[in-house]
Amino acid sequence: MQLDRHRMVRLDPARWPEILASQSAARGIPDLSGWIDAGRPLVARRAACGDGAGLVPLGLPLPPSLGKQRLAFAVVPDAILSDAPPPSLADALQRAPASWQPTIAAILALAPETRCFGSLAWEYLTGLPYLSATSDLDLIWPVADAAGAARLASLAQIDAATPMRLDGEFVTATGLAIPWREWASDAPELLAKARDGNCLIARAAVFT
């Protein structure tokens, strides 16, 4: 079982104690024992050496109040109850600072289907304080073709007036994730992220 990056994963609460015990860095953080019971998710990540065959790699970025660590877990597939895409920006905007609201409104006018990850998504999903004065706004856009990618060209104008760094990537139908700044650069070769790692891809080959 392999999940796309940024999928939000809900685990079986009955399995959480053994999963938590497998991560030495999590010991001594008592607040984590109730993480799953509180309805909070983990996030799918790319596999790393040592995850173990047949296990699903997941991550848990902790808020500043819990040390702001990034914990890595690898769980058996039957410990997963469900998985879902990252939250829509339209839903998560309720947790965004007032200074972000004009930027978010402009992005949603351009691309209503925008989803978010990073600090804003985690604050929305958990109710915990993840955002800070230096947080980025991390976004994802599903893009079916070159015309859809071209529609996002206006992000450069929106980005020029933002109070925060506007980060993110568009994801093609084949699962390639292209950072929007890479695409906006007009470079002939682009950095692409996939389930199994990063690669360079010719711009002309992204949608072929």
PDB file of C-alpha atoms in Angstrom:
ATOM      1  CA  MET A   1       0.000   0.000   0.000  1.00  0.00           C
ATOM      2  CA  GLN A   2       1.446   3.327  -1.062  1.00  0.00           C
ATOM      3  CA  LEU A   3      -0.221   6.676  -0.542  1.00  0.00           C
ATOM      4  CA  ASP A   4       0.415   9.936  -2.337  1.00  0.00           C
ATOM      5  CA  ARG A   5       2.307  12.639  -0.467  1.00  0.00           C
ATOM      6  CA  HIS A   6       0.169  14.932   1.678  1.00  0.00           C
ATOM      7  CA  ARG A   7      -2.703  12.442   2.073  1.00  0.00           C
ATOM      8  CA  MET A   8      -4.180  12.852   5.557  1.00  0.00           C
ATOM      9  CA  VAL A   9      -4.381   9.470   7.294  1.00  0.00           C
ATOM     10  CA  ARG A  10      -6.655   8.423  10.145  1.00  0.00           C
ATOM     11  CA  LEU A  11      -5.431   5.519  12.267  1.00  0.00           C
ATOM     12  CA  ASP A  12      -7.216   2.966  14.407  1.00  0.00           C
ATOM     13  CA  PRO A  13      -7.049   4.359  17.974  1.00  0.00           C
ATOM     14  CA  ALA A  14      -6.561   0.823  19.311  1.00  0.00           C
ATOM     15  CA  ARG A  15      -3.313   0.530  17.321  1.00  0.00           C
ATOM     16  CA  TRP A  16      -1.899   3.925  18.283  1.00  0.00           C
ATOM     17  CA  PRO A  17      -0.169   2.909  21.557  1.00  0.00           C
ATOM     18  CA  GLU A  18       1.994   0.271  19.811  1.00  0.00           C
ATOM     19  CA  ILE A  19       2.681   2.604  16.874  1.00  0.00           C
ATOM     20  CA  LEU A  20       3.658   5.396  19.232  1.00  0.00           C
ATOM     21  CA  ALA A  21       5.915   3.070  21.204  1.00  0.00           C
ATOM     22  CA  SER A  22       7.827   2.246  18.016  1.00  0.00           C
ATOM     23  CA  GLN A  23       9.026   5.848  17.650  1.00  0.00           C
ATOM     24  CA  SER A  24      11.706   6.594  20.224  1.00  0.00           C
ATOM     25  CA  ALA A  25      11.615  10.351  19.568  1.00  0.00           C
ATOM     26  CA  ALA A  26       7.964  10.403  20.644  1.00  0.00           C
ATOM     27  CA  ARG A  27       8.706   9.088  24.122  1.00  0.00           C
ATOM     28  CA  GLY A  28       8.388  11.765  26.741  1.00  0.00           C
ATOM     29  CA  ILE A  29       5.750  13.728  24.822  1.00  0.00           C
ATOM     30  CA  PRO A  30       2.662  12.807  26.858  1.00  0.00           C
ATOM     31  CA  ASP A  31       0.310  14.912  24.715  1.00  0.00           C
ATOM     32  CA  LEU A  32       0.775  12.440  21.859  1.00  0.00           C
ATOM     33  CA  SER A  33      -0.981   9.585  23.645  1.00  0.00           C
ATOM     34  CA  GLY A  34      -4.364  11.135  22.875  1.00  0.00           C
ATOM     35  CA  TRP A  35      -3.509  12.352  19.377  1.00  0.00           C
ATOM     36  CA  ILE A  36      -5.628   9.798  17.510  1.00  0.00           C
ATOM     37  CA  ASP A  37      -8.448   9.775  20.065  1.00  0.00           C
ATOM     38  CA  ALA A  38      -8.756  13.525  19.475  1.00  0.00           C
ATOM     39  CA  GLY A  39      -9.467  12.826  15.809  1.00  0.00           C
ATOM     40  CA  ARG A  40      -6.131  14.136  14.579  1.00  0.00           C
ATOM     41  CA  PRO A  41      -4.437  12.648  11.514  1.00  0.00           C
ATOM     42  CA  LEU A  42      -0.946  11.779  10.370  1.00  0.00           C
ATOM     43  CA  VAL A  43       0.270  12.529   6.864  1.00  0.00           C
ATOM     44  CA  ALA A  44       1.554  10.249   4.115  1.00  0.00           C
ATOM     45  CA  ARG A  45       5.225  10.746   3.262  1.00  0.00           C
ATOM     46  CA  ARG A  46       7.741   9.177   0.930  1.00  0.00           C
ATOM     47  CA  ALA A  47       9.395   5.982   2.052  1.00  0.00           C
ATOM     48  CA  ALA A  48      12.851   6.125   3.614  1.00  0.00           C
ATOM     49  CA  CYS A  49      15.518   3.523   4.267  1.00  0.00           C
ATOM     50  CA  GLY A  50      14.609   1.500   7.300  1.00  0.00           C
ATOM     51  CA  ASP A  51      10.837   1.924   7.072  1.00  0.00           C
ATOM     52  CA  GLY A  52      10.372  -1.801   6.604  1.00  0.00           C
ATOM     53  CA  ALA A  53       8.831  -3.802   3.786  1.00  0.00           C
ATOM     54  CA  GLY A  54       5.049  -3.693   3.535  1.00  0.00           C
ATOM     55  CA  LEU A  55       4.680  -0.749   5.915  1.00  0.00           C
ATOM     56  CA  VAL A  56       3.039   2.579   5.077  1.00  0.00           C
ATOM     57  CA  PRO A  57       5.295   5.603   5.770  1.00  0.00           C
ATOM     58  CA  LEU A  58       3.609   8.409   7.687  1.00  0.00           C
ATOM     59  CA  GLY A  59       4.741  11.639   9.293  1.00  0.00           C
ATOM     60  CA  LEU A  60       3.640  13.810  12.165  1.00  0.00           C
ATOM     61  CA  PRO A  61       4.905  17.405  12.306  1.00  0.00           C
ATOM     62  CA  LEU A  62       4.421  18.649  15.840  1.00  0.00           C
ATOM     63  CA  PRO A  63       3.357  22.210  16.665  1.00  0.00           C
ATOM     64  CA  PRO A  64       5.817  24.569  18.408  1.00  0.00           C
ATOM     65  CA  SER A  65       4.115  23.862  21.751  1.00  0.00           C
ATOM     66  CA  LEU A  66       5.202  20.202  21.458  1.00  0.00           C
ATOM     67  CA  GLY A  67       8.718  20.891  20.250  1.00  0.00           C
ATOM     68  CA  LYS A  68       8.117  21.382  16.513  1.00  0.00           C
ATOM     69  CA  GLN A  69       9.662  17.998  15.717  1.00  0.00           C
ATOM     70  CA  ARG A  70       8.920  15.942  12.608  1.00  0.00           C
ATOM     71  CA  LEU A  71       8.224  12.382  13.659  1.00  0.00           C
ATOM     72  CA  ALA A  72       8.362   9.496  11.185  1.00  0.00           C
ATOM     73  CA  PHE A  73       6.230   6.383  11.554  1.00  0.00           C
ATOM     74  CA  ALA A  74       5.776   3.270   9.434  1.00  0.00           C
ATOM     75  CA  VAL A  75       2.550   1.375  10.060  1.00  0.00           C
ATOM     76  CA  VAL A  76       0.908  -1.812   8.859  1.00  0.00           C
ATOM     77  CA  PRO A  77      -1.852  -1.125   6.312  1.00  0.00           C
ATOM     78  CA  ASP A  78      -4.642  -2.522   8.482  1.00  0.00           C
ATOM     79  CA  ALA A  79      -3.917   0.145  11.134  1.00  0.00           C
ATOM     80  CA  ILE A  80      -5.257   2.744   8.690  1.00  0.00           C
ATOM     81  CA  LEU A  81      -8.963   3.513   8.920  1.00  0.00           C
ATOM     82  CA  SER A  82      -9.107   6.065   6.100  1.00  0.00           C
ATOM     83  CA  ASP A  83      -7.159   8.560   4.072  1.00  0.00           C
ATOM     84  CA  ALA A  84      -8.213  11.789   2.401  1.00  0.00           C
ATOM     85  CA  PRO A  85      -6.716  14.668   0.427  1.00  0.00           C
ATOM     86  CA  PRO A  86      -5.285  17.618   2.323  1.00  0.00           C
ATOM     87  CA  PRO A  87      -7.919  20.194   3.315  1.00  0.00           C
ATOM     88  CA  SER A  88      -9.301  22.682   0.848  1.00  0.00           C
ATOM     89  CA  LEU A  89      -8.057  26.225   1.227  1.00  0.00           C
ATOM     90  CA  ALA A  90     -11.682  27.380   1.303  1.00  0.00           C
ATOM     91  CA  ASP A  91     -12.236  25.342   4.486  1.00  0.00           C
ATOM     92  CA  ALA A  92      -8.914  26.120   6.166  1.00  0.00           C
ATOM     93  CA  LEU A  93      -9.073  29.895   5.635  1.00  0.00           C
ATOM     94  CA  GLN A  94     -11.044  30.196   8.878  1.00  0.00           C
ATOM     95  CA  ARG A  95      -7.791  29.498  10.759  1.00  0.00           C
ATOM     96  CA  ALA A  96      -5.671  31.908   8.717  1.00  0.00           C
ATOM     97  CA  PRO A  97      -4.512  35.274  10.120  1.00  0.00           C
ATOM     98  CA  ALA A  98      -6.469  38.362   9.063  1.00  0.00           C
ATOM     99  CA  SER A  99      -3.445  39.610   7.121  1.00  0.00           C
ATOM    100  CA  TRP A 100      -3.601  36.476   4.934  1.00  0.00           C
ATOM    101  CA  GLN A 101      -7.257  36.798   4.001  1.00  0.00           C
ATOM    102  CA  PRO A 102      -6.855  39.082   0.916  1.00  0.00           C
ATOM    103  CA  THR A 103      -4.224  36.732  -0.507  1.00  0.00           C
ATOM    104  CA  ILE A 104      -6.396  33.677   0.111  1.00  0.00           C
ATOM    105  CA  ALA A 105      -9.392  35.392  -1.494  1.00  0.00           C
ATOM    106  CA  ALA A 106      -7.321  36.157  -4.608  1.00  0.00           C
ATOM    107  CA  ILE A 107      -6.042  32.561  -4.819  1.00  0.00           C
ATOM    108  CA  LEU A 108      -9.526  31.094  -4.468  1.00  0.00           C
ATOM    109  CA  ALA A 109     -10.842  33.457  -7.144  1.00  0.00           C
ATOM    110  CA  LEU A 110      -8.124  32.130  -9.446  1.00  0.00           C
ATOM    111  CA  ALA A 111      -8.379  28.449  -8.448  1.00  0.00           C
ATOM    112  CA  PRO A 112     -11.310  27.476  -6.179  1.00  0.00           C
ATOM    113  CA  GLU A 113     -10.023  23.886  -6.042  1.00  0.00           C
ATOM    114  CA  THR A 114      -6.848  24.916  -4.189  1.00  0.00           C
ATOM    115  CA  ARG A 115      -5.845  22.695  -1.263  1.00  0.00           C
ATOM    116  CA  CYS A 116      -3.345  23.445   1.476  1.00  0.00           C
ATOM    117  CA  PHE A 117      -0.773  21.642   3.564  1.00  0.00           C
ATOM    118  CA  GLY A 118       1.822  22.851   6.060  1.00  0.00           C
ATOM    119  CA  SER A 119       1.094  25.011   9.095  1.00  0.00           C
ATOM    120  CA  LEU A 120      -2.314  26.310   8.017  1.00  0.00           C
ATOM    121  CA  ALA A 121      -3.597  22.827   7.217  1.00  0.00           C
ATOM    122  CA  TRP A 122      -2.358  21.390  10.491  1.00  0.00           C
ATOM    123  CA  GLU A 123      -3.831  24.220  12.550  1.00  0.00           C
ATOM    124  CA  TYR A 124      -7.172  23.713  10.819  1.00  0.00           C
ATOM    125  CA  LEU A 125      -7.129  19.915  11.225  1.00  0.00           C
ATOM    126  CA  THR A 126      -5.961  19.787  14.846  1.00  0.00           C
ATOM    127  CA  GLY A 127      -7.036  23.071  16.427  1.00  0.00           C
ATOM    128  CA  LEU A 128      -3.481  23.450  17.751  1.00  0.00           C
ATOM    129  CA  PRO A 129      -1.354  26.588  17.170  1.00  0.00           C
ATOM    130  CA  TYR A 130       0.957  25.805  14.238  1.00  0.00           C
ATOM    131  CA  LEU A 131       1.062  29.210  12.541  1.00  0.00           C
ATOM    132  CA  SER A 132       3.680  31.808  13.374  1.00  0.00           C
ATOM    133  CA  ALA A 133       4.810  35.148  11.984  1.00  0.00           C
ATOM    134  CA  THR A 134       7.261  33.336   9.688  1.00  0.00           C
ATOM    135  CA  SER A 135       4.899  30.623   8.387  1.00  0.00           C
ATOM    136  CA  ASP A 136       4.543  30.016   4.656  1.00  0.00           C
ATOM    137  CA  LEU A 137       1.236  29.460   2.913  1.00  0.00           C
ATOM    138  CA  ASP A 138       1.677  25.976   1.403  1.00  0.00           C
ATOM    139  CA  LEU A 139      -0.699  25.087  -1.417  1.00  0.00           C
ATOM    140  CA  ILE A 140      -1.543  22.290  -3.859  1.00  0.00           C
ATOM    141  CA  TRP A 141      -3.346  22.562  -7.186  1.00  0.00           C
ATOM    142  CA  PRO A 142      -4.546  19.524  -9.170  1.00  0.00           C
ATOM    143  CA  VAL A 143      -3.719  20.277 -12.817  1.00  0.00           C
ATOM    144  CA  ALA A 144      -4.873  18.106 -15.711  1.00  0.00           C
ATOM    145  CA  ASP A 145      -3.050  19.722 -18.608  1.00  0.00           C
ATOM    146  CA  ALA A 146      -0.805  22.556 -19.747  1.00  0.00           C
ATOM    147  CA  ALA A 147      -3.773  24.914 -20.012  1.00  0.00           C
ATOM    148  CA  GLY A 148      -4.524  24.335 -16.346  1.00  0.00           C
ATOM    149  CA  ALA A 149      -0.931  25.080 -15.421  1.00  0.00           C
ATOM    150  CA  ALA A 150      -0.979  28.252 -17.538  1.00  0.00           C
ATOM    151  CA  ARG A 151      -4.034  29.417 -15.600  1.00  0.00           C
ATOM    152  CA  LEU A 152      -1.844  29.563 -12.496  1.00  0.00           C
ATOM    153  CA  ALA A 153       0.496  32.126 -14.054  1.00  0.00           C
ATOM    154  CA  SER A 154      -1.329  34.855 -12.122  1.00  0.00           C
ATOM    155  CA  LEU A 155       0.145  33.439  -8.922  1.00  0.00           C
ATOM    156  CA  ALA A 156       3.241  35.550  -9.588  1.00  0.00           C
ATOM    157  CA  GLN A 157       1.187  38.738  -9.337  1.00  0.00           C
ATOM    158  CA  ILE A 158      -0.584  37.517  -6.204  1.00  0.00           C
ATOM    159  CA  ASP A 159       2.739  36.473  -4.659  1.00  0.00           C
ATOM    160  CA  ALA A 160       4.227  39.935  -5.233  1.00  0.00           C
ATOM    161  CA  ALA A 161       1.691  41.466  -2.826  1.00  0.00           C
ATOM    162  CA  THR A 162       1.573  38.803  -0.106  1.00  0.00           C
ATOM    163  CA  PRO A 163       2.604  39.318   3.542  1.00  0.00           C
ATOM    164  CA  MET A 164       3.811  35.705   3.677  1.00  0.00           C
ATOM    165  CA  ARG A 165       5.818  33.419   1.377  1.00  0.00           C
ATOM    166  CA  LEU A 166       3.539  31.685  -1.096  1.00  0.00           C
ATOM    167  CA  ASP A 167       4.774  28.140  -1.606  1.00  0.00           C
ATOM    168  CA  GLY A 168       3.312  25.028  -3.158  1.00  0.00           C
ATOM    169  CA  GLU A 169       3.072  22.754  -6.130  1.00  0.00           C
ATOM    170  CA  PHE A 170       0.698  21.602  -8.824  1.00  0.00           C
ATOM    171  CA  VAL A 171       0.069  17.888  -9.205  1.00  0.00           C
ATOM    172  CA  THR A 172      -0.479  16.267 -12.588  1.00  0.00           C
ATOM    173  CA  ALA A 173      -2.788  13.361 -13.360  1.00  0.00           C
ATOM    174  CA  THR A 174       0.263  11.051 -13.298  1.00  0.00           C
ATOM    175  CA  GLY A 175       1.164  12.142  -9.770  1.00  0.00           C
ATOM    176  CA  LEU A 176       4.113  14.421 -10.558  1.00  0.00           C
ATOM    177  CA  ALA A 177       4.294  17.442  -8.264  1.00  0.00           C
ATOM    178  CA  ILE A 178       5.904  20.538  -9.801  1.00  0.00           C
ATOM    179  CA  PRO A 179       6.703  23.509  -7.534  1.00  0.00           C
ATOM    180  CA  TRP A 180       4.822  26.470  -8.968  1.00  0.00           C
ATOM    181  CA  ARG A 181       7.956  28.627  -8.843  1.00  0.00           C
ATOM    182  CA  GLU A 182       9.756  26.059 -11.000  1.00  0.00           C
ATOM    183  CA  TRP A 183       7.006  26.240 -13.607  1.00  0.00           C
ATOM    184  CA  ALA A 184       6.961  30.053 -13.486  1.00  0.00           C
ATOM    185  CA  SER A 185      10.728  30.159 -14.143  1.00  0.00           C
ATOM    186  CA  ASP A 186      10.352  29.071 -17.809  1.00  0.00           C
ATOM    187  CA  ALA A 187      13.342  26.744 -17.328  1.00  0.00           C
ATOM    188  CA  PRO A 188      13.463  23.934 -19.935  1.00  0.00           C
ATOM    189  CA  GLU A 189      13.961  21.330 -17.182  1.00  0.00           C
ATOM    190  CA  LEU A 190      11.941  21.260 -13.988  1.00  0.00           C
ATOM    191  CA  LEU A 191      12.272  19.631 -10.583  1.00  0.00           C
ATOM    192  CA  ALA A 192       9.449  17.150 -10.108  1.00  0.00           C
ATOM    193  CA  LYS A 193       8.502  15.323  -6.918  1.00  0.00           C
ATOM    194  CA  ALA A 194       7.046  11.829  -7.016  1.00  0.00           C
ATOM    195  CA  ARG A 195       6.279   9.026  -4.579  1.00  0.00           C
ATOM    196  CA  ASP A 196       9.748   7.540  -4.941  1.00  0.00           C
ATOM    197  CA  GLY A 197      11.886  10.691  -5.037  1.00  0.00           C
ATOM    198  CA  ASN A 198      12.748  13.803  -6.989  1.00  0.00           C
ATOM    199  CA  CYS A 199      13.749  13.996 -10.637  1.00  0.00           C
ATOM    200  CA  LEU A 200      14.346  16.456 -13.420  1.00  0.00           C
ATOM    201  CA  ILE A 201      11.833  16.429 -16.240  1.00  0.00           C
ATOM    202  CA  ALA A 202      11.699  18.341 -19.483  1.00  0.00           C
ATOM    203  CA  ARG A 203       9.006  21.013 -19.413  1.00  0.00           C
ATOM    204  CA  ALA A 204       7.631  19.680 -22.681  1.00  0.00           C
ATOM    205  CA  ALA A 205       7.213  16.203 -21.157  1.00  0.00           C
ATOM    206  CA  VAL A 206       5.225  17.176 -18.055  1.00  0.00           C
ATOM    207  CA  PHE A 207       1.823  16.668 -19.695  1.00  0.00           C
ATOM    208  CA  THR A 208       2.702  14.043 -22.280  1.00  0.00           C
TER     209      THR A 208
END
